XYZ file of C-alpha atoms in Angstrom:
506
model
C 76.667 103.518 90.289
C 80.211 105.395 90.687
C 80.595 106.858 94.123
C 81.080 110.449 94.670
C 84.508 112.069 94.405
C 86.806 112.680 97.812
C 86.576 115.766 99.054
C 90.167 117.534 98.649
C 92.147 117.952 101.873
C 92.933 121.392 101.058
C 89.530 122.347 99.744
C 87.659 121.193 103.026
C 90.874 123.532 105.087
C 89.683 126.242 102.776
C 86.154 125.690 103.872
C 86.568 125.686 107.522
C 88.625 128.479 107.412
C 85.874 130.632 105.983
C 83.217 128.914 108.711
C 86.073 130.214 111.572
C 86.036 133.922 109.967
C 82.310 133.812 109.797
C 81.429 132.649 113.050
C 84.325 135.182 114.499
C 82.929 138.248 112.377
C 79.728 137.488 113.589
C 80.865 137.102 117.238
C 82.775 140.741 117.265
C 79.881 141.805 115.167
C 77.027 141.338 117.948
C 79.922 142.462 120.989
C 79.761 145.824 118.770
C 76.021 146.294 118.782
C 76.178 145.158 122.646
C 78.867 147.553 122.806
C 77.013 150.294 121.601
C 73.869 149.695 123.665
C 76.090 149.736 127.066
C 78.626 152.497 125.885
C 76.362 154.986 123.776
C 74.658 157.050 126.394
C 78.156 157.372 127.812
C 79.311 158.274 124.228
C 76.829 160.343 123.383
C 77.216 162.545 127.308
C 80.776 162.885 126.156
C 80.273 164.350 123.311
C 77.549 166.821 124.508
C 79.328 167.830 126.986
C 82.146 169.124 124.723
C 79.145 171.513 122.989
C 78.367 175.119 123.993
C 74.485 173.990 123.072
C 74.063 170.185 124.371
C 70.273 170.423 124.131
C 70.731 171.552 120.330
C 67.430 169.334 118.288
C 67.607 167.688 116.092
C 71.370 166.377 117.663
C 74.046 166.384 115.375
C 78.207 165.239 115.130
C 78.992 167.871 113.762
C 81.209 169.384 116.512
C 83.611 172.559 115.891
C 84.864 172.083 119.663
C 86.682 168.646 117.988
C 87.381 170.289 114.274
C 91.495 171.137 114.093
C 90.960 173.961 112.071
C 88.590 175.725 114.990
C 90.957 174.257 117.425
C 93.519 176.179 116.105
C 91.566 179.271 116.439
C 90.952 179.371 119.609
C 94.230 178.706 120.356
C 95.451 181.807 118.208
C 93.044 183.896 119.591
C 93.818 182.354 123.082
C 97.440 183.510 122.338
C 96.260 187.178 121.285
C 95.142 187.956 124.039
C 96.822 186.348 126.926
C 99.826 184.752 125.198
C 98.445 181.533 126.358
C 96.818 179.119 124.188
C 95.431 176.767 126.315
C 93.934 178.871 128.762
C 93.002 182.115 126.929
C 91.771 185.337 128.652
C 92.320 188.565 128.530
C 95.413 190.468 129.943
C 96.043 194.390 129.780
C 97.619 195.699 126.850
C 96.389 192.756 124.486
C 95.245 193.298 121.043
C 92.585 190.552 119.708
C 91.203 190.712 115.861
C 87.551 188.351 115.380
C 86.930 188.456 111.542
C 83.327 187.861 110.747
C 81.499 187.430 107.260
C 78.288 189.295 106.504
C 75.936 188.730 103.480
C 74.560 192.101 102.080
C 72.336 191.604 99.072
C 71.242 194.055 96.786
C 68.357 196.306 98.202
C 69.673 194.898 101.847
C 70.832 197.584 104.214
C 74.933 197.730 103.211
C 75.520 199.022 106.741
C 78.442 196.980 109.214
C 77.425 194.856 111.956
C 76.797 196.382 114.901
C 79.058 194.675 117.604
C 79.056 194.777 121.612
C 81.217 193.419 124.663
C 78.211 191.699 127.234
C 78.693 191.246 130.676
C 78.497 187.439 131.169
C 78.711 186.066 135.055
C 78.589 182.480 135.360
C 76.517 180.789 138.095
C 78.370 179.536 140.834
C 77.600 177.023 143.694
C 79.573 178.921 146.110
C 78.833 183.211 146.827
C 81.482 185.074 145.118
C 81.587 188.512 144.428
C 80.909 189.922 140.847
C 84.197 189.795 138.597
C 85.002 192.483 136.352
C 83.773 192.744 133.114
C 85.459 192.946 129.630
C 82.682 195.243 128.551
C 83.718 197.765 131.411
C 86.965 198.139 130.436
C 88.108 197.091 126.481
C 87.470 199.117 123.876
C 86.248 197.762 120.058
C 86.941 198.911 116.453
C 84.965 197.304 113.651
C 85.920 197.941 109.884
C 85.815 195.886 106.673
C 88.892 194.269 104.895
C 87.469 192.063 102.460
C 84.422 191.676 99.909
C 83.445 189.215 97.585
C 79.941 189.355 95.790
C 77.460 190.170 98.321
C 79.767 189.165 101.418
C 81.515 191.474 103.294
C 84.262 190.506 106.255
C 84.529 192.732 108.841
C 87.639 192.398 111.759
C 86.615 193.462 115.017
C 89.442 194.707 117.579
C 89.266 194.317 120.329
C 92.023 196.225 122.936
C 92.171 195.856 126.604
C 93.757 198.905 128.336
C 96.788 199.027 130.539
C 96.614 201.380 133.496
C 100.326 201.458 133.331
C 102.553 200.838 130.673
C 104.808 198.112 132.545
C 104.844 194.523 132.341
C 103.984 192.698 135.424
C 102.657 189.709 137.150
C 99.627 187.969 137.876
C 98.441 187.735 141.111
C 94.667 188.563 143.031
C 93.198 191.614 143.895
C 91.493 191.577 147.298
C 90.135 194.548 149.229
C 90.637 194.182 153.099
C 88.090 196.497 154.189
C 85.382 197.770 152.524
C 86.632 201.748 152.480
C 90.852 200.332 152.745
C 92.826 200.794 149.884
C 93.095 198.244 147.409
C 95.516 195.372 148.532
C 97.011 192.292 146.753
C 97.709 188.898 147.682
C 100.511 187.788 145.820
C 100.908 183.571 144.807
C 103.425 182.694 148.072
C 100.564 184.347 150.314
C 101.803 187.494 151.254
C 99.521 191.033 150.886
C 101.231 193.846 149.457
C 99.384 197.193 148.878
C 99.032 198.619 145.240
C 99.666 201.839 144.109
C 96.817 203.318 141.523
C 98.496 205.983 139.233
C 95.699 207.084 136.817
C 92.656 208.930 137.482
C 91.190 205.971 135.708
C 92.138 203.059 137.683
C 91.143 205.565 141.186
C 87.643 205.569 140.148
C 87.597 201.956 139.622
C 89.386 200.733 142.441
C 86.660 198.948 144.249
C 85.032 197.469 141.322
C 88.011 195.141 141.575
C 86.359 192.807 144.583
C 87.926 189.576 145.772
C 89.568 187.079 144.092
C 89.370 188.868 141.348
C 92.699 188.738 139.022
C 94.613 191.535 138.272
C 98.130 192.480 136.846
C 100.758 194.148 139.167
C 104.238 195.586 138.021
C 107.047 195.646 140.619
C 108.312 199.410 141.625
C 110.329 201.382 143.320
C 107.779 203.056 145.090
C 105.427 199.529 145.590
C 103.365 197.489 143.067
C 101.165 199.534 140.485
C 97.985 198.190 138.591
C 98.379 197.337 135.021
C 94.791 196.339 135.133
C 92.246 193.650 135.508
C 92.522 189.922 134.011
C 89.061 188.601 132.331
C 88.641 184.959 132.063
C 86.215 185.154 129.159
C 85.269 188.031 126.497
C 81.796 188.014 125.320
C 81.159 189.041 121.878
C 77.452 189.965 119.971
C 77.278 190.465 116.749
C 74.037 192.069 115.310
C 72.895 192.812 111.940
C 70.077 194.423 110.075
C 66.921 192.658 108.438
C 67.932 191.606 105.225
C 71.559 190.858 106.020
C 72.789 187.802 107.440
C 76.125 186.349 109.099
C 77.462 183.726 107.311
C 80.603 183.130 109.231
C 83.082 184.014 111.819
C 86.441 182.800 113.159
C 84.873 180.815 115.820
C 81.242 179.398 115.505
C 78.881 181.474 117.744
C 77.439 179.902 120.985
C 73.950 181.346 120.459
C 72.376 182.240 116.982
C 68.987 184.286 117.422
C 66.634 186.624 115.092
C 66.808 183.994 111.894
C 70.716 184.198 111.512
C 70.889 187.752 112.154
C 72.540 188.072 115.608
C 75.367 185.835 116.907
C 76.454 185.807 120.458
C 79.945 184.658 121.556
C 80.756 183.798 125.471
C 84.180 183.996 124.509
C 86.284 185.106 121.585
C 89.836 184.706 123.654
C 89.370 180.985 124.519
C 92.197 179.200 124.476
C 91.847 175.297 123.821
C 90.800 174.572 127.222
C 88.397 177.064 127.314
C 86.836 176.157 123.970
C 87.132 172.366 123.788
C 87.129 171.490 127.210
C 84.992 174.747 128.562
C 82.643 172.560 130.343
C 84.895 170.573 132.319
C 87.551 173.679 133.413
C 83.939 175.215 134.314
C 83.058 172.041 136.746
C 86.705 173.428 138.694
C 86.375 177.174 138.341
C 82.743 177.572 139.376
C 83.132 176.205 142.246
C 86.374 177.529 143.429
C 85.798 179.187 147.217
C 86.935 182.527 146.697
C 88.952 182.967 149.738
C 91.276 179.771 149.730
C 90.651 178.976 145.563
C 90.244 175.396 146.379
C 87.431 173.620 143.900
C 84.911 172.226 145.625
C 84.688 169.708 142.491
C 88.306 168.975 143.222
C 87.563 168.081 147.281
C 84.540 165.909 145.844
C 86.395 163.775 143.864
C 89.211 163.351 146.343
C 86.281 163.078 149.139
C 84.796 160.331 146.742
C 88.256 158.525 146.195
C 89.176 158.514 150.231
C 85.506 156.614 150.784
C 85.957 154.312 148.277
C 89.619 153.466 149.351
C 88.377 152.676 152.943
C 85.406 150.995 152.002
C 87.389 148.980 149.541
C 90.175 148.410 152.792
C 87.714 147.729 155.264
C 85.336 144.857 153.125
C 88.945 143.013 152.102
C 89.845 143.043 155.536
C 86.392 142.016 157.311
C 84.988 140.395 154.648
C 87.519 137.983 153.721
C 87.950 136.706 158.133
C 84.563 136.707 158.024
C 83.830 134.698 154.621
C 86.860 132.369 155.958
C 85.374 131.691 159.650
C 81.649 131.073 158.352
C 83.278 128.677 155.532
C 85.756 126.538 157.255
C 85.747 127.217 160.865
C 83.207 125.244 162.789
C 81.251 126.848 166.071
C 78.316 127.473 167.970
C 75.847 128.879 165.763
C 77.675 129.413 162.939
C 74.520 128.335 160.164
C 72.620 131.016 162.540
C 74.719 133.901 162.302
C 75.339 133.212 158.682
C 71.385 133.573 158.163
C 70.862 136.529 160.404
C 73.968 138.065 160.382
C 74.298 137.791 156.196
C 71.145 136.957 153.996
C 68.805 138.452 156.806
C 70.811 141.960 156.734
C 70.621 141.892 152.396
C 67.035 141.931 152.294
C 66.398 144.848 154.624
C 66.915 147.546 152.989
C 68.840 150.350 154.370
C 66.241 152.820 154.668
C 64.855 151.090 157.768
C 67.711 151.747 159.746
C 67.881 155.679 158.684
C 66.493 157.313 161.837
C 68.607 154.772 164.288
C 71.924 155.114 162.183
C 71.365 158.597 161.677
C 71.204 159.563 166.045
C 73.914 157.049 166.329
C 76.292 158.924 164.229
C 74.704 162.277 165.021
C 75.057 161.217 168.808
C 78.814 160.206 168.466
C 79.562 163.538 166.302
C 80.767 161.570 163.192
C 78.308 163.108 160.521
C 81.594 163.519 158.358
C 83.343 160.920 156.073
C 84.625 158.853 159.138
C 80.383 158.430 159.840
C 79.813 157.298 156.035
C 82.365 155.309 156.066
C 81.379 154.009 159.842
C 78.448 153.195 158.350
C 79.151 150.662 155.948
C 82.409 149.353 157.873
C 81.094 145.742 156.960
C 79.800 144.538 153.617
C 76.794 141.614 153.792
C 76.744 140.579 150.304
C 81.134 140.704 150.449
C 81.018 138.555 153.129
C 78.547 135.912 151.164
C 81.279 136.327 148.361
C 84.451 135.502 150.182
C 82.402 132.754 152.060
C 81.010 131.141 148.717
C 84.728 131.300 147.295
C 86.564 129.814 150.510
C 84.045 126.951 150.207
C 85.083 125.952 146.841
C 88.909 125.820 147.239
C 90.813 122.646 148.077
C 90.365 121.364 151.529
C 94.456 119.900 151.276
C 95.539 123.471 151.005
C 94.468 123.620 154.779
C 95.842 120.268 155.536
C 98.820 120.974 154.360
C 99.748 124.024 156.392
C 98.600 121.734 158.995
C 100.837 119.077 158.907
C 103.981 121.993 158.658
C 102.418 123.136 161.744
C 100.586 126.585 160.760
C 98.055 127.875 163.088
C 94.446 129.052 161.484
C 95.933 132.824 161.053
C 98.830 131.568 159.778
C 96.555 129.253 157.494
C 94.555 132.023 156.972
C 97.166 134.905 156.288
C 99.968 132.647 154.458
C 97.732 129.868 152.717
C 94.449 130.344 151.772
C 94.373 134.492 151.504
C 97.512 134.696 148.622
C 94.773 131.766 146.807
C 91.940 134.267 146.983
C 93.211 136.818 144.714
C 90.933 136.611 142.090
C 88.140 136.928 144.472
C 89.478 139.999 146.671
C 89.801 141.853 143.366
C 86.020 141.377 143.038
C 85.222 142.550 146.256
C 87.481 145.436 145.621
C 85.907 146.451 142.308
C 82.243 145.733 143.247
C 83.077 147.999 146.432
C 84.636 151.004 144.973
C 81.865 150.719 142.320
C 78.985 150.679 145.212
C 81.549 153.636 147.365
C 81.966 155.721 144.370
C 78.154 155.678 143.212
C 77.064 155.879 146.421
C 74.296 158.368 147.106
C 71.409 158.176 149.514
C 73.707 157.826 152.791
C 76.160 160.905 151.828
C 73.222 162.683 151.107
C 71.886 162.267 154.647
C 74.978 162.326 156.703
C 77.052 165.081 155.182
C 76.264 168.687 155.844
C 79.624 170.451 154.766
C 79.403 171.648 150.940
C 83.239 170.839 151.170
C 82.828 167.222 152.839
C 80.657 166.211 149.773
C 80.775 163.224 147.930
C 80.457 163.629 143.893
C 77.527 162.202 143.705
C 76.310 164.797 146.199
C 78.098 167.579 144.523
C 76.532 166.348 141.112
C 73.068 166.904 142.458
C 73.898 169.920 143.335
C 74.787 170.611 139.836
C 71.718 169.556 138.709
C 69.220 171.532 140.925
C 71.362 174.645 139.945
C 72.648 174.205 136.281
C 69.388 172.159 135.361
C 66.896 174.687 135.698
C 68.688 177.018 133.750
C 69.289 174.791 130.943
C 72.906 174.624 131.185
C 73.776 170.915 130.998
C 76.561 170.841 129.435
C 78.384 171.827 132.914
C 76.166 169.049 134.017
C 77.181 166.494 131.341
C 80.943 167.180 131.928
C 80.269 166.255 135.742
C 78.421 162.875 135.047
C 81.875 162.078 132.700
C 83.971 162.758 135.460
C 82.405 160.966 137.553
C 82.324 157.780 135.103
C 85.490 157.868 134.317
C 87.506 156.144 137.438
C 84.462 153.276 136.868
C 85.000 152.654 133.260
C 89.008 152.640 133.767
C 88.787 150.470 137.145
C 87.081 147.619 135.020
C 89.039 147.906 132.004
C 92.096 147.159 133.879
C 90.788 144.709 136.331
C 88.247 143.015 134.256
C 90.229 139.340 133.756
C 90.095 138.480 137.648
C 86.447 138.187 137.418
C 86.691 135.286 135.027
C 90.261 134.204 136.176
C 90.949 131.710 139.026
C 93.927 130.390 140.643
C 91.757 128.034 143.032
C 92.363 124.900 140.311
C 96.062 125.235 140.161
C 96.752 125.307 143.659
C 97.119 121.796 144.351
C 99.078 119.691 141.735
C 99.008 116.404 140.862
């Protein structure tokens, strides 16, 4: 009987080589599918936040808002009429064209589309007075410049008025009395009065309220009016039964009546206020109209100053305490450990409302310094520092003994620089609990402007969501994600990293 041949050296490389691919393809294979089970809602609220229609069914990718070519069209028509193409708007004296494409078949009425400016005031959490409207003011010319077959193009004009003829700057229009003449505050703070030369801008003086923006020219004689400065110009387009649009320069943000009427909350977008409309929104919306600070804006910094001290004060308490309940030995040390730290994790925090909540309320601190007051000391950090002092090297101690080091200098010089890995733990699962924080904000702060984001964001929701408008809601929740996502991304090799085992050598 002949024994079997040797299996070639090179053959059996060959053939763990392919075994190594496999079980590595198969590896990054299932992190994908885990990947998209723990990153696709987040995916998918990015990218329906970018939408003008996020509760569009069935859902699709198919997103102009990330398409270069409509990109680049909101950024020309951004240009047209402010000379900006990132913010858009529209400034006096601007001339914007918006081509759209009409199907007229034979026996269909052959007649143009019939095309309006809307007035379109966005919601806003904070009382501000009624802007002026592009429909007020602009003028529009429709006629056709192209046909092929049964489709038509018409270009709509659109032409803002000046009230003057010079350039000038931007600045905001207040009124400082009801029955004063109109004033301006110009952008280093100081309130000039405006002249109105034309019988047109006298009779629509005071429908220019606060904050809204207007367009002054520098005189001899003072500043004059050139005219108001819309954020947004809504278009409609309408056509009869029988015709049908089949295109435009931008896609429309609302199609009704079968195809047949298209409505457009802006035609002078820029890129930020066609891509990115949602988020700029989340800012603007809630700007207070007498200091234009965002209330979004003092959220997030609110929500970044709570985290910071709750992340200072648990690695500062937390790790003395972890250290004196792991290697310092006193009276009733296994007692206050119980009481003091597994007792406090299993009640929940909802028992204490009504005591914490006179406390603070008592002592005046229903602010950020209360919330923060509130949760100056972290139970389950103080388990984690004490679980990781435990398991590091007893010599470590010994050693700073022998050179003489007290137990803060121990502490402080020794043992702390070892616990690195540990702290940045803490740290991460602390921001994480400051940032999504939301019952105790909600009770303690009162101030719309001393709001957390998560506060602010349920704000957003009982005022957005009943109107259907999440995509302003959407672009809040990313926001809000986002300093989460990029916190563990950067830090995420200290929770599996340790320096305890290479402290002591030999």
């Amino acid at each position: 009987m002949t024994a079997p041949a040797p299996v070639r050296p090179a053959v059996r490389e060959r053939w763990l080589a392919r075994r190594r691919w496999a079980r590595a393809a198969w590896l990054y294979a299932f992190m994908l599918v885990m990947s998209f089970f723990f990153l696709g809602p987040f995916v998918t609220g990015l990218l329906s936040s970018l939408k003008d229609n996020p509760n569009e069914y069935p859902p699709t990718l198919n997103i102009p808002q990330l398409t270069p070519a409509v990109i680049g069209h909101a950024w020309a028509l951004g240009v047209q009429g402010s000379g900006d193409g990132w913010q858009g708007g529209l400034h006096p004296g601007r001339t914007v064209t918006f081509e759209v494409q009409v199907q007229s078949p034979p026996g269909a009425p052959q007649d143009p589309p019939a095309v309006t400016l809307f007035p379109y005031q966005p919601v806003s959490l904070v009382a501000v007075a009624r802007q002026a409207q592009a429909r007020d003011y602009a003028t529009l010319d429709t006629r056709e410049v192209a046909r092929s077959g049964d489709t038509r193009t018409y270009r709509v004009t659109v032409r803002s008025p000046l009230l003057t003829r010079q350039t000038g700057e931007t600045v905001r229009a207040t009124l400082t009395e009801p029955d004063a003449d109109l004033r301006a505050r110009l952008g280093n703070g100081q309130t000039v009065p405006v002249r109105l030369d034309t019988p047109q801008a006298q009779e629509r003086q005071y429908e220019l309220n606060a904050g809204q923006t207007v367009e002054l020219t520098r005189g001899p004689a003072g500043y004059t009016l050139r005219g108001p400065v819309f954020e947004r110009t809504p278009l409609q387009v309408d056509v009869q039964r029988g015709q049908s649009i089949v295109g435009s320069t931008l896609p429309p943000s609302d199609r009704q009546d079968f195809g047949r009427s298209f409505a457009f909350r802006n035609v002078t977008p820029g890129v930020l206020g066609y891509t990115f409309n949602n988020y700029r929104r989340a800012f603007r919306e809630t700007a207070d109209p007498a200091s234009g600070r965002s209330l979004f804006f003092s959220w997030v910094l609110n929500s970044f100053l709570y985290a910071f001290l709750r992340v200072a004060a648990a690695v500062v308490f937390c790790s003395l305490a972890g250290y004196a309940l792991a290697r310092m030995t006193f009276p009733g040390r296994n007692l206050i450990f119980l009481v003091a730290v597994l007792f406090v994790q299993m009640v929940p925090s909802q028992v204490n409302l009504v005591s914490n909540y006179v406390l603070l309320k008592d002592l005046g601190l229903l602010n950020l310094w209360g919330l923060w007051l509130n949760g100056l000391v972290a139970a389950g950090g103080v388990f984690l520092m004490k679980q990781f002092f435990e398991g590091m090297p007893r010599e470590l101690e010994e050693s700073a003994a022998i050179d003489g080091a007290g137990p803060l200098t121990t502490f402080f010089r020794v043992m702390l620089p070892q616990a690195g890995p540990a702290l940045i733990a803490l740290s991460i699962t602390q921001f994480q609990g400051a940032w999504n924080d939301f019952f105790w904000p909600l009770v303690i702060l009162r101030d719309n402007a001393s709001f957390t984001l998560t506060v602010g964001l349920s704000n957003f929701r009982e005022l957005y969501g009943g109107q259907g408008d999440y995509g302003l809601i959407l672009a809040g929740a990313v926001l809000s994600a986002i300093p989460v996502i990029v916190l563990f991304v950067v830090f995420q090799r200290y929770f599996v990293d340790t320096g305890a085992d290479s402290a002591v050598k030999g």
